[in-house]
Coordinates of C-alpha atoms and ligand atoms in Angstrom, one line a residue:
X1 CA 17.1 -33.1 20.1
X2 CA 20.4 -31.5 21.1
X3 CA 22.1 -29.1 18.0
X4 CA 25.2 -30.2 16.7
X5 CA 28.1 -27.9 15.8
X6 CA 30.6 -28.8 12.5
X7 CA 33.1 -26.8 10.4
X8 CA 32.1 -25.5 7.3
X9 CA 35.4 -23.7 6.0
X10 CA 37.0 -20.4 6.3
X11 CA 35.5 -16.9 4.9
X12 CA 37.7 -14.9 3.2
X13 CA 38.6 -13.0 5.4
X14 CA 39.6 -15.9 7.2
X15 CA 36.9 -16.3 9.7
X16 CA 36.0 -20.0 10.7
X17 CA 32.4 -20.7 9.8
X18 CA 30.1 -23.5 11.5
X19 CA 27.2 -25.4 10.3
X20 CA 24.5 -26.3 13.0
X21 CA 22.4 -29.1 12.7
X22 CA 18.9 -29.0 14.2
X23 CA 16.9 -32.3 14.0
X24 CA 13.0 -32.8 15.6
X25 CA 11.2 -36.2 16.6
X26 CA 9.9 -36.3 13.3
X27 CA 12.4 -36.9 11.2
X28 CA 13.3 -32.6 9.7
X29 CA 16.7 -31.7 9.7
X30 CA 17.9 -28.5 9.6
X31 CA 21.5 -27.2 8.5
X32 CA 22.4 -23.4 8.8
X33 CA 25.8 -21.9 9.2
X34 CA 26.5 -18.6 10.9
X35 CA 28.1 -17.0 7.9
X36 CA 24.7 -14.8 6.6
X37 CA 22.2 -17.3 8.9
X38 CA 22.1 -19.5 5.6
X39 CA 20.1 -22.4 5.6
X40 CA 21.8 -24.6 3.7
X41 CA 19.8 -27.7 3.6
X42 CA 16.2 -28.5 4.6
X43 CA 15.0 -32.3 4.8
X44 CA 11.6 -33.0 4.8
X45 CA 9.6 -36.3 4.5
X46 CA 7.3 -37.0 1.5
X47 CA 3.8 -38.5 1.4
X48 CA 5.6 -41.5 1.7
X49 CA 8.3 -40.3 5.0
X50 CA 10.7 -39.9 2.6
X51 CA 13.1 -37.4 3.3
X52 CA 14.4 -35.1 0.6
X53 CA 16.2 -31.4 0.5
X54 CA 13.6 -28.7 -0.5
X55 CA 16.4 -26.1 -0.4
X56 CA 18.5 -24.7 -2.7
X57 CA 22.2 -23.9 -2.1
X58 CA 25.7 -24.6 -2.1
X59 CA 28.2 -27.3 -1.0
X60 CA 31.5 -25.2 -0.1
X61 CA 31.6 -21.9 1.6
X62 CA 33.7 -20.2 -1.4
X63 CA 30.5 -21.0 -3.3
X64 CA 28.1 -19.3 -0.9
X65 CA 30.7 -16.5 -1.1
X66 CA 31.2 -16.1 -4.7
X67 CA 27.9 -15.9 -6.6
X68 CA 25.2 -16.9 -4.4
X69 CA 21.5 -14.8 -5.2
X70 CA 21.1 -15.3 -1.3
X71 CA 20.0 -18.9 -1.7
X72 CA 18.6 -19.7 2.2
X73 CA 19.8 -16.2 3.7
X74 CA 18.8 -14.0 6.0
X75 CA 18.6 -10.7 4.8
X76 CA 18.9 -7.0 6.0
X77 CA 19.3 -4.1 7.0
X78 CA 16.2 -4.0 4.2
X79 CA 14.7 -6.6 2.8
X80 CA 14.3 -6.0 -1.2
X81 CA 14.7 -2.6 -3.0
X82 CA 15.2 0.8 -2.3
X83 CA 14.5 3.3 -5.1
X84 CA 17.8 4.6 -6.2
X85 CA 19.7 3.7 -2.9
X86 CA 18.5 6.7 -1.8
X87 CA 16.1 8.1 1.2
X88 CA 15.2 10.8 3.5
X89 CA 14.6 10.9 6.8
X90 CA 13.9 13.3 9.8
X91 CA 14.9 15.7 6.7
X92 CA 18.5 14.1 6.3
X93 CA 18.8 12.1 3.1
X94 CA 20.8 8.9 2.9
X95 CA 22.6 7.4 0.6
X96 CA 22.9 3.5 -0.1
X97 CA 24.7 1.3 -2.1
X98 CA 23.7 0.9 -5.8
X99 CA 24.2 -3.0 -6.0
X100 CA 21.4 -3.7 -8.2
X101 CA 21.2 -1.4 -11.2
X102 CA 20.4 1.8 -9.7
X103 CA 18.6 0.7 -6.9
X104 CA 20.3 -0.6 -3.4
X105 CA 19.1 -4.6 -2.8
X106 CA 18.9 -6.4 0.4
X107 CA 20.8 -4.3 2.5
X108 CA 23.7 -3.2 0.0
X109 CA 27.1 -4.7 -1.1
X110 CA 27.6 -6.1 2.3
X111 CA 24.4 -7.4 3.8
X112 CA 23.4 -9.6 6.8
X113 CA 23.7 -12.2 4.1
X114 CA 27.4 -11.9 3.9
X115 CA 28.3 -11.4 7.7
X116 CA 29.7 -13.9 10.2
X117 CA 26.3 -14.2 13.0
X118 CA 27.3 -14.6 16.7
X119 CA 25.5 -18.0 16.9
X120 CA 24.1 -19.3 20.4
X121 CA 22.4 -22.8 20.2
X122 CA 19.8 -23.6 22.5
X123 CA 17.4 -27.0 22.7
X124 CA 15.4 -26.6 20.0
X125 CA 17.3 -24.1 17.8
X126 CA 19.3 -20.7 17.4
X127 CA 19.7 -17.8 18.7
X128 CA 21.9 -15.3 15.9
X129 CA 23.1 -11.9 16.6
X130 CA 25.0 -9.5 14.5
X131 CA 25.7 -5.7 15.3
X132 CA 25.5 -3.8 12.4
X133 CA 27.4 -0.2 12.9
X134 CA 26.3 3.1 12.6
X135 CA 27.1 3.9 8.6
X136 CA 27.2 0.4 7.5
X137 CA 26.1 0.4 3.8
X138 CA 25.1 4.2 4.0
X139 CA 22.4 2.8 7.2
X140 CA 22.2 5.5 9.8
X141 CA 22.3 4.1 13.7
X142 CA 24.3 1.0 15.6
X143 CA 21.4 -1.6 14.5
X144 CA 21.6 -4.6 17.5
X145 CA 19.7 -8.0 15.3
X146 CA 18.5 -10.9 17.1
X147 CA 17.0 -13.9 14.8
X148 CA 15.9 -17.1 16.7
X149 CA 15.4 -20.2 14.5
X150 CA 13.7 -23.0 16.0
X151 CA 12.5 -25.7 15.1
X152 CA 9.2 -27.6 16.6
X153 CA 7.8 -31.1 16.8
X154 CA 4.7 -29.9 14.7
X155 CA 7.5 -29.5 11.7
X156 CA 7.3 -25.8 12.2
X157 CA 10.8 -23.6 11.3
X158 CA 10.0 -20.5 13.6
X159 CA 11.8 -17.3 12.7
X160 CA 11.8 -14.8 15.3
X161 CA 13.7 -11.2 14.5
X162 CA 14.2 -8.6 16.9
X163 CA 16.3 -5.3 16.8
X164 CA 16.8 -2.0 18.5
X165 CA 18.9 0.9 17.2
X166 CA 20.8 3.8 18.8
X167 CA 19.6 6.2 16.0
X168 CA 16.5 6.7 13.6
X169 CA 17.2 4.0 10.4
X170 CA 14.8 1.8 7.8
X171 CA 14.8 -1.8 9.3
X172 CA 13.1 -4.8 7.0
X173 CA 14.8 -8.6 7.9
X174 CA 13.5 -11.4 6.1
X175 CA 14.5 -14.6 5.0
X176 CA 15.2 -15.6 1.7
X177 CA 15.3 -19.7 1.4
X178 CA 14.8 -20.9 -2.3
X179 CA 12.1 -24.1 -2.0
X180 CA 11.8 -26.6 -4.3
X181 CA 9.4 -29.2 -3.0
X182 CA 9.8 -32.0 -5.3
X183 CA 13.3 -32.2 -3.5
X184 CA 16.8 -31.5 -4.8
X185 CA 16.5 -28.5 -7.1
X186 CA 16.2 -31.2 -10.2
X187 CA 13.3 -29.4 -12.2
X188 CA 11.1 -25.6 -12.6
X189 CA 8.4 -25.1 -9.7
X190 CA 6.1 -24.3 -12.0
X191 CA 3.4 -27.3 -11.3
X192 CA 3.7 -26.5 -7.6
X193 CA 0.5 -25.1 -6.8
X194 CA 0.6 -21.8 -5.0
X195 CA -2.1 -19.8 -2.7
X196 CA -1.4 -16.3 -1.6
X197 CA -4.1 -14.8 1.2
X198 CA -4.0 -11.3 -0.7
X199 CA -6.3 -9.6 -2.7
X200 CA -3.9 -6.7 -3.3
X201 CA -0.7 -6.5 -4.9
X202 CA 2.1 -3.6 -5.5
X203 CA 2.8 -3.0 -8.9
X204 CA 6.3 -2.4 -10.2
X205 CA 8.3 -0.2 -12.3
X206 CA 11.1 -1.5 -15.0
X207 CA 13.3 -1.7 -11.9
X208 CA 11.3 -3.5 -10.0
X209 CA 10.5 -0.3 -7.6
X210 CA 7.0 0.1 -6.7
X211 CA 5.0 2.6 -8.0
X212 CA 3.2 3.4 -5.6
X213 CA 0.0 1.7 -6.7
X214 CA -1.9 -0.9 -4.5
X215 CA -3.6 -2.4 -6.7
X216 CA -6.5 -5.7 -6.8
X217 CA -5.2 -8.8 -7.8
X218 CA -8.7 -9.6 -9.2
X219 CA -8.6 -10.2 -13.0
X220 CA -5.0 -10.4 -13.4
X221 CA -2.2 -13.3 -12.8
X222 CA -1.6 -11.9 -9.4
X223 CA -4.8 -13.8 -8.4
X224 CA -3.5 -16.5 -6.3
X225 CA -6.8 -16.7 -4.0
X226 CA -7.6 -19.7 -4.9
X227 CA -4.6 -22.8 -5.2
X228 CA -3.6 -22.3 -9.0
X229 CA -0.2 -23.7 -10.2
X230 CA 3.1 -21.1 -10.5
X231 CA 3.3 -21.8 -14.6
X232 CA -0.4 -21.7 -14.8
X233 CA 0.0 -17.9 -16.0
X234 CA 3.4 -16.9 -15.7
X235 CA 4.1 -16.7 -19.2
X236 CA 1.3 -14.5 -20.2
X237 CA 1.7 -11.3 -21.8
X238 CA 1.3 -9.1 -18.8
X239 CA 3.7 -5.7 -18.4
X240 CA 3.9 -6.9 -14.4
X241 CA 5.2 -10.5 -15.7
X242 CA 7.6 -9.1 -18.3
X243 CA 9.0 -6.6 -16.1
X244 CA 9.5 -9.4 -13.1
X245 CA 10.4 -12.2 -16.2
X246 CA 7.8 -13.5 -13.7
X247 CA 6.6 -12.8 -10.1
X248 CA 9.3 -11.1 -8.5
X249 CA 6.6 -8.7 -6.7
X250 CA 4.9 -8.0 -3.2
X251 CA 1.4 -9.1 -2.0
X252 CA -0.5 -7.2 0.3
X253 CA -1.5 -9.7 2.6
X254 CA -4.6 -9.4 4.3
X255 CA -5.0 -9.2 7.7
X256 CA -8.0 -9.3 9.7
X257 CA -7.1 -8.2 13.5
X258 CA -4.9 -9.7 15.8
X259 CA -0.9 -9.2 17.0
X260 CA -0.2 -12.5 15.7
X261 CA 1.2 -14.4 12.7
X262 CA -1.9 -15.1 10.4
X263 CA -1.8 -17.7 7.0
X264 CA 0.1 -15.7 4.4
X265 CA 0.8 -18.4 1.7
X266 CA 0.1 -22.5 1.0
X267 CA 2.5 -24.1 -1.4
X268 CA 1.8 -27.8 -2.6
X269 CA 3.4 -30.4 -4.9
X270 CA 1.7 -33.3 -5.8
X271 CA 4.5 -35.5 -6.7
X272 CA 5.9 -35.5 -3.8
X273 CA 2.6 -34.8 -1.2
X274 CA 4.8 -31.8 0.7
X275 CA 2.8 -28.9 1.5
X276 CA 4.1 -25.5 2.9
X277 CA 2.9 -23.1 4.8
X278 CA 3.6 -19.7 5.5
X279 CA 2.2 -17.3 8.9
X280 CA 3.3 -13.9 9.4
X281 CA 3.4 -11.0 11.4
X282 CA 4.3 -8.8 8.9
X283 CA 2.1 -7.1 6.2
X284 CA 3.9 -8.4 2.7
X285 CA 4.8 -11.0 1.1
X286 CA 7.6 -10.9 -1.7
X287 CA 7.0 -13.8 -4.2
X288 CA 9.7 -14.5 -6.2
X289 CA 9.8 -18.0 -8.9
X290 CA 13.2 -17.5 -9.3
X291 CA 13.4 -15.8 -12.5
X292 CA 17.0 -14.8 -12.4
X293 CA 18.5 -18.5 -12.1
X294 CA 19.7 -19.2 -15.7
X295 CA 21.5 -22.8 -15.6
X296 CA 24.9 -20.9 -14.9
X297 CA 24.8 -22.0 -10.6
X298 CA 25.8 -25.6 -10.2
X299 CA 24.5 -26.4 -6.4
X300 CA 24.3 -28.9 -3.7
X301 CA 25.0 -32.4 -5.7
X302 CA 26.2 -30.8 -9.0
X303 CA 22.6 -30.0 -9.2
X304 CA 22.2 -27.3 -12.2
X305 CA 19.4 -24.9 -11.0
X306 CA 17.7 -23.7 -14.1
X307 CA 15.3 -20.5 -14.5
X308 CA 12.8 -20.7 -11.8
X309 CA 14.0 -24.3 -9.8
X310 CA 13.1 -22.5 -6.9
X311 CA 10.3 -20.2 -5.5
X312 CA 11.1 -18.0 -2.1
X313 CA 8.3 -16.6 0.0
X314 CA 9.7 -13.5 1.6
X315 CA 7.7 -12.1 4.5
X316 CA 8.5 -8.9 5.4
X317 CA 7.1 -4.7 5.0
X318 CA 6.6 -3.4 1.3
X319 CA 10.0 -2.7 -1.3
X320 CA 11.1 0.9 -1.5
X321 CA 8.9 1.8 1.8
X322 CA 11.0 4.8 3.0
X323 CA 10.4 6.8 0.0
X324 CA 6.6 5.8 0.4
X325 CA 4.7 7.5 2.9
X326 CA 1.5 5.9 2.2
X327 CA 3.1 2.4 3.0
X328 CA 3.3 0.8 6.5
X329 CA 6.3 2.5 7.8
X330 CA 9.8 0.7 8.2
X331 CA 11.3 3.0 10.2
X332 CA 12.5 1.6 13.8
X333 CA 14.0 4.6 16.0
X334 CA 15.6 4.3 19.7
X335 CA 13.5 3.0 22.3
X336 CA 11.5 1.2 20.3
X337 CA 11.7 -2.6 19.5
X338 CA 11.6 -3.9 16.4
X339 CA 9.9 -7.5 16.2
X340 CA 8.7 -10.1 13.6
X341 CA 7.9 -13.9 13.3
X342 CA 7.5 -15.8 10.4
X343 CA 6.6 -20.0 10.5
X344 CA 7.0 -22.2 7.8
X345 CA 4.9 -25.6 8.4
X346 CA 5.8 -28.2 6.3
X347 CA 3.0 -31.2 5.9
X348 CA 1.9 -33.6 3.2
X349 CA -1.3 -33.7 1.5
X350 CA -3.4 -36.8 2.2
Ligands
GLA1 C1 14.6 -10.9 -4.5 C2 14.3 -9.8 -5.5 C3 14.6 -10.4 -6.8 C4 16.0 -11.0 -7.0 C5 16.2 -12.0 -5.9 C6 17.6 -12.4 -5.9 O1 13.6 -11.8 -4.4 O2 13.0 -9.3 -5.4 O3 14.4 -9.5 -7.8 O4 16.9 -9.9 -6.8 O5 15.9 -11.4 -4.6 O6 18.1 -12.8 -7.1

């Protein structure tokens, strides 16, 4: 179905911004804008076909502007933290913004969540592109970002991210929607039953930095291997739990040969039937329950969103990877191209 083009409001800055709407032959809709690639709503049908919004987010623009924790964005240069904005490459150390304590946080004061994206719609989706300049945030190199959302008749939301820089820099882009599959952000996530395909986990310090450890799941609350609900543990005294106020931390996800994207996560909700699932290409998986939400964001609807109303699946490389050599590398350099796909596939259980 053809993508339809509305105005969502003014940045600012005063920069018009447009929300696309994607649709497919079975009844998913789609609505991003091009101000930070936010998704802004997601309907899905229920066990029943009913169709519900299992995203959380704002109304108005100003909102999205003013104090959103990235509800649906896309998010860059690097996806989660960097250890006290701070990193060193080719012998030349950087230095980041500090917008989160003393660490730098998905790509700094100004990330790809707060920029206007060139949008291009095609059949079935979007093509975004931003140019981030050489220096932006502290980020070394002109970093050229291409994100493709589309949307498929087997209810998958494809996310395909490409870049190429003109100079040696860190690249992580992930996507950070907010789900809550009951629909409209009304109660906790904590009965939705989570599996994560990883038997490994990284381990964080009080700031949420890795330590460096990889470290088994087996034993702990970090054992999603088999489907167990998000509040099944998440109170339990546990130093990784009370330093997340929950999970807030990256899974190693396993991966057994092969180029392409491979099962990373399956969410379910039994009210309502829907079932997520997440494939990746890339070798992490940030699991967040939405710990910082405190009842202070009114959303979509007037909608409250208390502590944990949503859960976001992050794919992307590990937190803090430039200052960890043992880590799969996330530095991109000239010549090379940078690519990623995530899919989420959304279902209902019989
Ligand atoms: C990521 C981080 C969390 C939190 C949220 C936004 O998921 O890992 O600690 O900062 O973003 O609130």
């Amino acid at each position: 179905m053809p993508v339809t083009r509305e105005p969502f409001g003014t940045t600012r800055e005063g920069k018009a911004v447009s929300v696309y709407t994607l649709k497919n032959g079975r009844g998913i809709e789609v609505r991003v804008i091009d101000y930070g690639g936010i998704i802004v709503s997601l309907r899905a049908p229920d066990r029943a076909g009913r169709l519900a919004d299992i995203v959380l987010g704002f109304d108005s623009l100003a909102d999205y502007e003013r104090s959103s924790p990235y509800f649906g964005s896309l998010i860059g240069r690097y996806g989660n933290r960097i250890a006290g904005g701070r990193f060193t490459l080719d012998s030349k150390t950087y230095t980041l913004a500090r917008n989160n304590g003393p660490n730098h946080l998905h790509g700094g004061l100004k990330g790809f969540d707060k920029v206007v994206w060139d949008v291009t719609p095609f059949e079935r989706g979007l093509v975004l592109r931003y140019t981030s300049p050489d220096g932006e945030e502290g980020y070394p190199g002109t970093l050229r970002a291409t994100v493709t959302y589309t949307l498929t008749d087997q209810n998958e939301l494809i996310f395909d991210y490409e870049a190429s820089t003109d100079r040696a820099t860190p690249v992580n882009l992930t996507q950070h929607s907010y789900f809550n599959l009951a629909g409209d952000g009304r109660r906790d996530v904590l009965a939705h039953v989570v599996t994560l395909y990883a038997d490994r986990f990284t381990p964080v310090d009080s700031t949420l930095i890795p330590t460096g450890e990889i470290a088994s799941v087996g034993g702990t609350p970090f054992d999603f291997r088999t489907p167990t609900a998000i509040g099944a543990r998440i109170n339990q005294d546990d130093a990784q739990l009370r330093r997340g106020r929950g999970y807030d931390h990256n899974f190693v996800l396993d991966k057994s040969g092969g180029a392409g994207p491979t099962l990373a996560a399956r969410v379910e909700e039994s009210s309502s039937g829907r079932v997520m699932e997440i494939y990746t290409t890339e070798p992490g998986l940030q699991f967040y329950s939405g710990n910082f939400l405190d009842g202070t964001l009114r959303g979509k609807g007037g909608v409250v969103y208390g502590q944990r109303f949503g859960f976001c699946m992050e794919t992307q490389h590990f937190p803090d990877s430039p200052n960890h050599s043992a880590f799969p590398s996330t530095i991109l350099r000239p010549g090379e191209q940078y690519r990623s796909r995530t899919i989420y596939r959304f279902g209902v259980a019989p």
